[in-house]
Tab-separated table of C-alpha atoms in Angstrom:
chain	number	residue	atom	x	y	z
A	1310	MET	CA	0.033	0.113	0.038
A	1311	PRO	CA	0.936	3.753	-0.562
A	1312	ALA	CA	2.792	6.039	1.454
A	1313	ILE	CA	1.336	9.449	0.226
A	1314	VAL	CA	3.111	12.950	0.784
A	1315	LEU	CA	0.985	16.011	1.470
A	1316	LEU	CA	2.764	19.557	1.292
A	1317	GLY	CA	2.374	23.179	1.218
A	1318	ALA	CA	3.264	24.528	-2.414
A	1319	GLN	CA	3.275	28.272	-1.424
A	1320	TRP	CA	4.982	29.828	1.534
A	1321	GLY	CA	2.937	28.008	4.222
A	1322	ASP	CA	-0.276	28.482	5.868
A	1323	GLU	CA	-2.035	26.919	2.803
A	1324	GLY	CA	-4.396	24.948	4.868
A	1325	LYS	CA	-2.517	21.688	5.037
A	1326	GLY	CA	-4.637	20.884	7.942
A	1327	LYS	CA	-8.143	20.709	6.207
A	1328	ALA	CA	-6.641	18.335	3.628
A	1329	THR	CA	-5.041	15.949	6.141
A	1330	ASP	CA	-8.449	15.945	7.713
A	1331	LEU	CA	-10.126	15.371	4.584
A	1332	LEU	CA	-7.802	12.180	4.002
A	1333	GLY	CA	-7.571	11.440	7.642
A	1334	GLY	CA	-10.348	8.655	7.861
A	1335	ARG	CA	-9.127	6.822	5.119
A	1336	VAL	CA	-5.310	6.367	6.087
A	1337	ASP	CA	-4.056	4.444	9.107
A	1338	TYR	CA	-0.852	6.729	9.845
A	1339	VAL	CA	-0.664	10.560	9.631
A	1340	VAL	CA	3.344	11.322	10.096
A	1341	ARG	CA	4.945	14.871	10.761
A	1342	TYR	CA	8.374	14.730	8.767
A	1343	GLN	CA	9.794	18.001	9.740
A	1344	GLY	CA	9.638	21.222	11.301
A	1345	GLY	CA	8.589	22.177	15.055
A	1346	ASN	CA	5.844	24.201	16.714
A	1347	ASN	CA	6.909	26.897	14.370
A	1348	ALA	CA	4.173	25.500	12.127
A	1349	GLY	CA	0.445	25.562	12.805
A	1350	HIS	CA	-2.624	23.647	11.333
A	1351	THR	CA	-6.110	24.948	11.742
A	1352	VAL	CA	-8.842	22.184	11.712
A	1353	VAL	CA	-12.574	22.984	11.932
A	1354	ILE	CA	-14.694	20.133	13.087
A	1355	GLY	CA	-18.490	21.368	13.455
A	1356	ASP	CA	-18.429	24.159	15.963
A	1357	GLU	CA	-15.166	23.410	17.032
A	1358	LYS	CA	-11.741	24.584	16.010
A	1359	TYR	CA	-8.373	22.837	16.572
A	1360	ALA	CA	-5.113	24.704	16.278
A	1361	LEU	CA	-2.382	22.337	16.042
A	1362	HIS	CA	1.512	22.894	16.308
A	1363	LEU	CA	3.578	19.780	16.999
A	1364	LEU	CA	1.034	17.184	16.584
A	1365	PRO	CA	0.041	15.840	13.418
A	1366	SER	CA	-3.650	16.740	12.168
A	1367	GLY	CA	-4.505	12.787	12.299
A	1368	ILE	CA	-4.548	12.970	15.858
A	1369	LEU	CA	-8.184	14.245	15.326
A	1370	SER	CA	-9.064	11.250	13.336
A	1371	PRO	CA	-10.144	8.248	15.619
A	1372	GLY	CA	-8.365	5.215	14.308
A	1373	VAL	CA	-5.659	6.618	13.062
A	1374	ILE	CA	-2.286	6.381	14.628
A	1375	PRO	CA	-0.283	10.098	14.743
A	1376	VAL	CA	3.596	9.861	14.317
A	1377	ILE	CA	6.222	12.486	15.147
A	1378	GLY	CA	8.981	11.423	12.577
A	1379	ASN	CA	12.772	11.723	13.095
A	1380	GLY	CA	12.963	14.767	11.155
A	1381	VAL	CA	10.771	16.742	13.538
A	1382	VAL	CA	12.453	19.104	15.986
A	1383	VAL	CA	10.241	18.539	19.555
A	1384	ASP	CA	9.970	21.315	22.282
A	1385	PRO	CA	8.787	18.237	25.095
A	1386	ALA	CA	7.041	21.003	27.063
A	1387	VAL	CA	4.883	22.834	24.256
A	1388	LEU	CA	4.320	19.203	22.879
A	1389	LEU	CA	3.026	17.930	26.386
A	1390	HIS	CA	1.101	21.284	26.841
A	1391	GLU	CA	-0.871	20.609	23.201
A	1392	MET	CA	-1.684	17.131	24.425
A	1393	ALA	CA	-2.898	18.141	27.515
A	1394	GLY	CA	-5.421	20.806	25.962
A	1395	LEU	CA	-6.768	18.222	23.276
A	1396	GLU	CA	-7.139	15.623	26.261
A	1397	ALA	CA	-9.306	18.210	27.967
A	1398	ARG	CA	-11.654	18.617	25.042
A	1399	GLY	CA	-12.183	15.243	24.703
A	1400	VAL	CA	-9.342	14.136	22.062
A	1401	ASP	CA	-7.121	11.058	22.698
A	1402	THR	CA	-3.591	11.391	22.125
A	1403	SER	CA	-2.448	8.113	23.607
A	1404	ARG	CA	-2.022	6.660	20.163
A	1405	LEU	CA	0.802	9.336	19.506
A	1406	LEU	CA	4.266	7.694	18.589
A	1407	ILE	CA	7.512	9.946	18.617
A	1408	SER	CA	10.416	8.794	16.763
A	1409	ALA	CA	13.362	8.410	19.367
A	1410	SER	CA	15.767	9.801	16.808
A	1411	ALA	CA	13.747	13.029	16.647
A	1412	HIS	CA	15.837	16.033	18.254
A	1413	LEU	CA	14.724	18.083	21.208
A	1414	ILE	CA	14.244	21.928	21.473
A	1415	THR	CA	16.181	23.032	24.718
A	1416	PRO	CA	15.570	26.157	26.697
A	1417	TYR	CA	19.011	27.316	25.052
A	1418	HIS	CA	17.788	26.966	21.634
A	1419	VAL	CA	14.912	29.302	22.316
A	1420	THR	CA	17.100	31.701	23.993
A	1421	LEU	CA	19.539	31.905	21.341
A	1422	ASP	CA	16.946	32.133	18.636
A	1423	LYS	CA	15.541	35.133	20.118
A	1424	VAL	CA	18.674	37.228	21.186
A	1425	ALA	CA	20.084	36.542	17.695
A	1426	GLU	CA	17.017	37.628	15.776
A	1427	ARG	CA	16.877	41.023	17.903
A	1428	PHE	CA	20.771	41.004	17.082
A	1429	LEU	CA	20.136	41.260	13.377
A	1430	GLY	CA	17.791	44.226	13.552
A	1431	LYS	CA	16.625	45.107	10.003
A	1432	SER	CA	18.256	42.241	8.766
A	1433	LYS	CA	16.232	39.793	10.715
A	1434	ILE	CA	14.978	36.550	8.893
A	1435	GLY	CA	11.565	36.671	10.697
A	1436	THR	CA	11.732	33.586	12.924
A	1437	THR	CA	9.016	32.260	15.334
A	1438	GLY	CA	11.450	32.559	17.858
A	1439	ARG	CA	10.823	29.105	19.052
A	1440	GLY	CA	14.469	27.790	18.608
A	1441	ILE	CA	13.692	25.700	15.478
A	1442	GLY	CA	17.038	27.048	13.667
A	1443	PRO	CA	19.229	26.647	16.423
A	1444	THR	CA	18.196	23.132	17.089
A	1445	TYR	CA	18.593	22.051	13.227
A	1446	MET	CA	22.170	23.858	13.649
A	1447	ASP	CA	23.163	21.714	16.393
A	1448	LYS	CA	21.438	18.441	14.724
A	1449	VAL	CA	23.616	19.017	11.649
A	1450	GLY	CA	26.877	20.153	14.092
A	1451	ARG	CA	26.351	16.846	15.811
A	1452	LEU	CA	25.820	18.557	19.153
A	1453	GLY	CA	22.322	17.836	19.203
A	1454	ILE	CA	19.996	16.061	21.772
A	1455	ARG	CA	17.536	13.506	20.727
A	1456	VAL	CA	14.481	12.200	22.557
A	1457	GLN	CA	16.228	8.983	23.259
A	1458	ASP	CA	18.529	10.801	25.102
A	1459	LEU	CA	16.157	11.719	27.913
A	1460	PHE	CA	16.393	7.900	29.042
A	1461	ASP	CA	20.061	7.907	29.653
A	1462	PRO	CA	20.593	10.876	32.675
A	1463	SER	CA	24.274	10.438	32.278
A	1464	ILE	CA	24.384	10.688	28.334
A	1465	LEU	CA	22.108	13.678	28.690
A	1466	ARG	CA	24.331	15.843	30.875
A	1467	GLN	CA	27.076	15.050	29.119
A	1468	LYS	CA	25.487	16.393	25.753
A	1469	VAL	CA	24.230	19.482	27.412
A	1470	GLU	CA	27.692	20.315	28.692
A	1471	GLY	CA	29.142	19.798	25.471
A	1472	ALA	CA	26.641	21.914	23.746
A	1473	LEU	CA	26.919	24.772	26.703
A	1474	ALA	CA	30.872	25.070	26.599
A	1475	ASN	CA	30.036	26.690	23.381
A	1476	LYS	CA	26.766	28.270	23.553
A	1477	ASN	CA	27.340	29.978	27.079
A	1478	GLN	CA	30.598	31.811	25.460
A	1479	VAL	CA	28.268	33.177	22.799
A	1480	LEU	CA	25.480	34.192	25.186
A	1481	VAL	CA	28.198	36.091	27.557
A	1482	LYS	CA	30.455	37.682	25.046
A	1483	VAL	CA	28.663	38.295	22.115
A	1484	PHE	CA	25.019	38.909	23.269
A	1485	ASN	CA	25.928	40.236	26.896
A	1486	ARG	CA	23.526	37.517	28.483
A	1487	ARG	CA	24.082	35.284	31.540
A	1488	GLU	CA	25.434	31.920	31.147
A	1489	LEU	CA	23.046	28.941	31.403
A	1490	ALA	CA	23.702	26.197	34.125
A	1491	VAL	CA	24.286	22.843	32.844
A	1492	ASP	CA	22.581	21.239	35.651
A	1493	ALA	CA	19.480	23.336	35.531
A	1494	ILE	CA	18.892	22.460	31.807
A	1495	THR	CA	19.433	18.802	32.403
A	1496	GLU	CA	17.034	18.555	35.294
A	1497	GLU	CA	14.474	20.296	33.490
A	1498	LEU	CA	14.826	18.183	30.441
A	1499	LEU	CA	14.528	14.762	32.611
A	1500	GLN	CA	11.296	15.775	33.752
A	1501	TYR	CA	10.102	15.154	30.532
A	1502	ALA	CA	11.316	11.342	30.219
A	1503	ASP	CA	8.461	9.672	32.020
A	1504	PRO	CA	5.336	11.471	30.269
A	1505	LEU	CA	6.995	11.076	26.988
A	1506	ARG	CA	8.179	7.225	27.480
A	1507	PRO	CA	5.079	5.365	26.564
A	1508	HIS	CA	5.001	7.344	23.111
A	1509	VAL	CA	8.391	6.869	21.925
A	1510	ALA	CA	9.192	4.349	19.285
A	1511	ASP	CA	11.263	3.291	16.517
A	1512	THR	CA	8.992	5.104	13.988
A	1513	ALA	CA	10.604	4.119	10.746
A	1514	LEU	CA	10.502	0.441	11.483
A	1515	VAL	CA	6.845	0.912	12.448
A	1516	LEU	CA	5.993	2.948	9.445
A	1517	ASN	CA	7.703	0.335	6.887
A	1518	ASP	CA	6.218	-2.667	8.695
A	1519	ALA	CA	2.690	-0.571	8.513
A	1520	LEU	CA	3.326	-0.633	4.580
A	1521	ASP	CA	4.430	-4.250	4.091
A	1522	ALA	CA	1.187	-4.865	6.108
A	1523	GLY	CA	-0.995	-2.947	3.757
A	1524	LYS	CA	-1.448	0.044	5.768
A	1525	THR	CA	-1.706	3.657	4.245
A	1526	VAL	CA	0.718	6.152	5.446
A	1527	LEU	CA	-0.027	9.934	5.171
A	1528	LEU	CA	3.323	12.134	5.399
A	1529	GLU	CA	2.356	15.688	6.315
A	1530	GLY	CA	4.698	18.749	5.960
A	1531	GLY	CA	4.619	21.811	7.939
A	1532	GLN	CA	5.569	25.198	6.326
A	1533	GLY	CA	5.495	25.288	2.604
A	1534	THR	CA	8.063	24.973	-0.528
A	1535	LEU	CA	9.202	28.312	-0.763
A	1536	LEU	CA	10.520	27.979	2.802
A	1537	ASP	CA	12.275	24.859	2.383
A	1538	VAL	CA	15.918	25.556	3.111
A	1539	ASP	CA	17.427	24.155	0.119
A	1540	HIS	CA	14.421	24.972	-2.593
A	1541	GLY	CA	12.963	28.012	-1.036
A	1542	THR	CA	13.569	32.097	-0.988
A	1543	TYR	CA	16.794	31.505	1.053
A	1544	PRO	CA	17.759	32.891	3.419
A	1545	PHE	CA	14.125	33.693	4.287
A	1546	VAL	CA	13.170	30.280	4.933
A	1547	THR	CA	12.574	27.630	7.239
A	1548	SER	CA	15.792	24.982	8.846
A	1549	SER	CA	14.251	21.996	7.384
A	1550	ASN	CA	13.075	20.268	4.159
A	1551	PRO	CA	9.183	20.923	3.833
A	1552	THR	CA	9.371	19.598	0.174
A	1553	ALA	CA	8.668	15.859	-1.014
A	1554	GLY	CA	12.088	14.759	-0.748
A	1555	GLY	CA	12.208	15.795	3.107
A	1556	ALA	CA	9.198	13.339	3.775
A	1557	CYS	CA	11.621	10.491	3.017
A	1558	THR	CA	14.513	11.695	5.275
A	1559	GLY	CA	12.006	12.788	7.874
A	1560	SER	CA	10.092	9.551	8.429
A	1561	GLY	CA	12.438	6.720	7.499
A	1562	ILE	CA	10.430	5.978	4.276
A	1563	GLY	CA	12.162	4.827	0.919
A	1564	PRO	CA	11.349	7.168	-1.964
A	1565	THR	CA	10.063	4.190	-3.902
A	1566	ARG	CA	7.076	3.673	-1.277
A	1567	VAL	CA	6.014	6.894	-2.154
A	1568	THR	CA	3.000	6.894	-4.885
A	1569	ARG	CA	1.307	10.316	-4.711
A	1570	VAL	CA	2.470	13.829	-3.795
A	1571	ILE	CA	-0.429	16.419	-3.046
A	1572	GLY	CA	0.465	20.007	-2.917
A	1573	ILE	CA	-1.990	22.593	-1.080
A	1574	LEU	CA	-2.088	25.751	-2.996
A	1575	LYS	CA	-4.239	28.861	-1.723
A	1576	ALA	CA	-6.542	30.323	-4.154
A	1577	TYR	CA	-4.421	33.383	-3.632
A	1578	THR	CA	-0.915	33.816	-2.123
A	1579	THR	CA	0.303	34.435	1.745
A	1580	ARG	CA	3.526	34.446	3.782
A	1581	VAL	CA	4.436	35.438	7.212
A	1582	GLY	CA	7.984	36.738	7.890
A	1583	SER	CA	10.430	38.592	5.869
A	1584	GLY	CA	11.527	38.299	2.391
A	1585	PRO	CA	10.477	38.522	-1.356
A	1586	PHE	CA	6.707	38.279	-2.221
A	1587	PRO	CA	6.169	39.575	-5.695
A	1588	THR	CA	2.500	39.444	-5.805
A	1589	GLU	CA	2.229	41.160	-2.269
A	1590	LEU	CA	-0.579	43.474	-1.849
A	1591	LEU	CA	-0.040	46.603	0.495
A	1592	ASP	CA	-3.381	48.229	-0.504
A	1593	GLU	CA	-6.937	47.706	0.734
A	1594	TRP	CA	-7.074	44.506	-1.359
A	1595	GLY	CA	-4.427	42.858	0.708
A	1596	GLU	CA	-6.391	43.873	3.752
A	1597	ARG	CA	-9.494	42.413	2.581
A	1598	LEU	CA	-8.061	38.994	1.528
A	1599	ARG	CA	-6.449	38.964	4.895
A	1600	SER	CA	-9.608	40.175	6.668
A	1601	VAL	CA	-11.952	37.760	4.651
A	1602	GLY	CA	-9.495	35.203	4.656
A	1603	GLY	CA	-8.802	35.216	8.381
A	1604	GLU	CA	-5.047	35.695	7.791
A	1605	VAL	CA	-3.237	35.474	11.047
A	1606	GLY	CA	-0.812	32.737	12.116
A	1607	VAL	CA	-1.788	30.005	13.815
A	1608	THR	CA	1.369	29.746	15.565
A	1609	THR	CA	2.778	33.354	15.684
A	1610	GLY	CA	-0.751	35.272	15.775
A	1611	ARG	CA	0.997	37.357	13.233
A	1612	PRO	CA	-0.968	38.846	10.227
A	1613	ARG	CA	-0.030	37.178	6.956
A	1614	ARG	CA	1.039	39.062	4.012
A	1615	CYS	CA	-1.297	38.748	1.258
A	1616	GLY	CA	-1.175	38.946	-2.540
A	1617	TRP	CA	-2.794	37.329	-5.588
A	1618	PHE	CA	-2.153	33.702	-6.915
A	1619	ASP	CA	1.206	33.386	-8.501
A	1620	ALA	CA	1.900	30.753	-10.929
A	1621	PRO	CA	5.461	30.849	-11.233
A	1622	ILE	CA	5.731	29.568	-7.726
A	1623	ALA	CA	2.785	27.142	-8.487
A	1624	ARG	CA	4.564	25.623	-11.325
A	1625	TYR	CA	7.966	25.538	-9.335
A	1626	ALA	CA	6.364	23.711	-6.602
A	1627	THR	CA	5.015	21.028	-8.994
A	1628	ARG	CA	8.328	20.582	-10.261
A	1629	VAL	CA	10.573	20.292	-7.468
A	1630	ASN	CA	8.022	18.300	-5.673
A	1631	GLY	CA	6.643	16.176	-8.427
A	1632	LEU	CA	3.070	17.053	-7.672
A	1633	THR	CA	0.592	14.499	-8.567
A	1634	ASP	CA	-2.539	16.359	-7.351
A	1635	VAL	CA	-3.131	19.974	-6.104
A	1636	PHE	CA	-5.755	20.487	-3.198
A	1637	LEU	CA	-6.920	24.302	-3.927
A	1638	THR	CA	-8.103	25.991	-0.783
A	1639	LYS	CA	-10.047	29.146	0.243
A	1640	LEU	CA	-11.572	29.507	-3.263
A	1641	ASP	CA	-14.249	31.049	-1.277
A	1642	VAL	CA	-12.273	34.206	-0.020
A	1643	LEU	CA	-12.383	35.269	-3.835
A	1644	THR	CA	-16.221	35.552	-3.885
A	1645	GLY	CA	-17.425	39.103	-4.413
A	1646	ILE	CA	-14.264	40.392	-6.693
A	1647	GLU	CA	-15.105	41.723	-9.832
A	1648	ARG	CA	-11.809	40.991	-11.696
A	1649	ILE	CA	-9.370	38.616	-10.113
A	1650	PRO	CA	-6.070	39.189	-10.925
A	1651	VAL	CA	-3.665	35.972	-11.599
A	1652	CYS	CA	0.106	36.502	-11.845
A	1653	VAL	CA	1.196	34.267	-15.052
A	1654	ALA	CA	4.883	35.906	-15.078
A	1655	TYR	CA	7.266	38.342	-13.911
A	1656	GLU	CA	9.133	40.930	-15.345
A	1657	ILE	CA	12.675	41.431	-14.719
A	1658	GLU	CA	14.646	44.092	-16.121
A	1659	GLY	CA	12.426	44.496	-18.949
A	1660	GLN	CA	12.616	40.610	-19.707
A	1661	ARG	CA	9.396	38.356	-19.096
A	1662	VAL	CA	10.073	35.476	-17.199
A	1663	THR	CA	7.584	32.346	-16.568
A	1664	ASP	CA	9.585	30.560	-14.118
A	1665	LEU	CA	11.237	31.267	-10.507
A	1666	PRO	CA	14.408	33.325	-11.128
A	1667	MET	CA	17.795	31.690	-10.553
A	1668	THR	CA	19.049	34.361	-8.189
A	1669	GLN	CA	17.937	35.866	-5.018
A	1670	THR	CA	18.711	39.259	-6.443
A	1671	ASP	CA	16.330	38.987	-9.527
A	1672	PHE	CA	13.470	37.427	-7.339
A	1673	HIS	CA	13.761	40.519	-5.331
A	1674	HIS	CA	13.196	42.647	-8.339
A	1675	ALA	CA	10.855	40.453	-10.036
A	1676	LYS	CA	7.597	42.447	-11.086
A	1677	PRO	CA	3.994	40.404	-11.368
A	1678	VAL	CA	2.754	40.341	-15.009
A	1679	TYR	CA	-1.001	39.920	-14.433
A	1680	GLU	CA	-3.954	38.752	-16.408
A	1681	GLU	CA	-7.647	39.294	-14.933
A	1682	LEU	CA	-10.565	36.852	-14.907
A	1683	PRO	CA	-14.166	37.816	-14.152
A	1684	GLY	CA	-14.746	37.156	-10.859
A	1685	TRP	CA	-18.367	35.927	-8.886
A	1686	THR	CA	-20.639	36.923	-6.418
A	1687	GLU	CA	-22.537	33.732	-5.417
A	1688	ASP	CA	-22.030	32.185	-2.557
A	1689	ILE	CA	-20.225	28.878	-3.011
A	1690	SER	CA	-19.934	27.515	0.638
A	1691	GLY	CA	-22.340	24.982	-0.227
A	1692	ALA	CA	-20.955	23.757	-3.537
A	1693	ARG	CA	-20.137	20.220	-3.257
A	1694	THR	CA	-19.357	19.000	-7.048
A	1695	ILE	CA	-17.524	21.533	-9.286
A	1696	GLU	CA	-20.564	21.849	-11.434
A	1697	ASP	CA	-22.069	23.473	-8.280
A	1698	LEU	CA	-19.883	26.352	-8.600
A	1699	PRO	CA	-20.584	29.485	-10.661
A	1700	ALA	CA	-19.270	29.492	-14.435
A	1701	ASN	CA	-16.770	32.262	-13.555
A	1702	ALA	CA	-15.485	30.078	-10.491
A	1703	GLN	CA	-14.924	26.925	-12.592
A	1704	ALA	CA	-13.050	29.078	-15.238
A	1705	TYR	CA	-10.911	30.307	-12.400
A	1706	VAL	CA	-10.030	27.001	-11.083
A	1707	ARG	CA	-9.493	25.412	-14.744
A	1708	TYR	CA	-7.232	28.141	-15.216
A	1709	LEU	CA	-5.123	27.579	-12.303
A	1710	GLU	CA	-4.933	24.228	-13.257
A	1711	GLU	CA	-3.434	24.895	-16.741
A	1712	LEU	CA	-0.944	27.370	-15.350
A	1713	THR	CA	0.356	25.017	-12.454
A	1714	GLY	CA	0.721	21.799	-14.334
A	1715	ALA	CA	-0.992	19.359	-11.887
A	1716	PRO	CA	-4.485	18.320	-11.825
A	1717	ILE	CA	-6.790	20.050	-9.171
A	1718	SER	CA	-8.050	17.089	-7.320
A	1719	ALA	CA	-9.940	19.064	-4.340
A	1720	ILE	CA	-11.270	22.613	-3.829
A	1721	GLY	CA	-11.935	24.141	-0.437
A	1722	VAL	CA	-14.976	26.382	-0.192
A	1723	GLY	CA	-15.564	27.256	3.101
A	1724	GLN	CA	-14.159	27.062	6.607
A	1725	ASP	CA	-16.337	23.688	7.852
A	1726	ARG	CA	-14.685	20.318	7.493
A	1727	ASP	CA	-17.084	19.116	4.878
A	1728	ALA	CA	-17.112	22.475	2.788
A	1729	THR	CA	-14.860	20.714	0.046
A	1730	ILE	CA	-15.367	19.684	-3.514
A	1731	VAL	CA	-13.629	16.219	-4.434
A	1732	VAL	CA	-12.869	16.237	-8.281
A	1733	ARG	CA	-11.106	13.486	-8.042
A	1734	ASP	CA	-10.026	10.494	-5.502
A	1735	MET	CA	-6.328	11.655	-4.292
A	1736	LEU	CA	-6.018	8.030	-2.714
A	1737	ALA	CA	-7.207	5.951	-5.424
């Protein structure tokens, strides 16, 4: 049976939670494969709204086993708080599995993230300040602390001591901050060992055994393609790989097991944080999209930057991820706009280009080339087939499909869990 990757095809916040929730009842495992609590998914079930940060969206689907893969960085305090919050609302979190090889976000990672971002001033990256970047730096630098280290106090203390030998020098001499105590950090981390122990597993083995047994595994990315540390708008990116290749690395599933790659595209474009954004609207239209679309970061609470749909970005996401399907979200937000611009290309130094520029410099100077499509005024939230949509909305969807280069298999037409048009089965 297949492994299916589901990821953001813009700068994140495209509505992956809704898509995962739609598929969740038909899969056996839902796996977060990268990122940390800098990502956020919102799922609406009836009158209930759930904001998830570290937990996979499958936690809300009874019978699904949610997994935090080895590619995720875990703040144990945040994870336990999120689990307790869901338990208080009647959601069972006992099924959760956590990779023993996932890296831990420690208090010193959070401290370094915040002080370094302030130190950059106007050149700041726009991080969430939750320690994600410094944790991935330690992982690559072989100074990281993994979940499994919580169960060996001696090893844990050695690793904390080794990390702080360098980091305290930086905190004191560069940032003029007080040094952190090895014993205090170690004791704080050890308190999480017992609560997490029942959930810790060799998740790569579990997932491969599940696939061998005919189970379906859904691999869920955080953030989005344009925030990928290799393939995004560097340096204004996250510290991991939300793209499809990262799904294999971050879960321990081989690429030959993946049969579908589903990209989530918003019917317009948003991003949070600093960095280039060719279609950004700094006028009343940007404010309208932000207001009607409820564009506030799930994790950060920051208002999202908003702009029209960007086809070069969508084509790029299709290419680097090998998208087999697109889930188009928030089409309803465009209802009532008389003429809807779509960015079909960029103009750079007088030249028209239809793909993402090769250099950061060119992307910063890219000006959108728009085509306008007629809008619609009808309420589409009750549409459940594409034929239920007004003719102009159908034409808009088909045009985006043509520009993107991957079939649009589902369309979000409202906030509710069932406000979705399924054009073709994404799991068939």
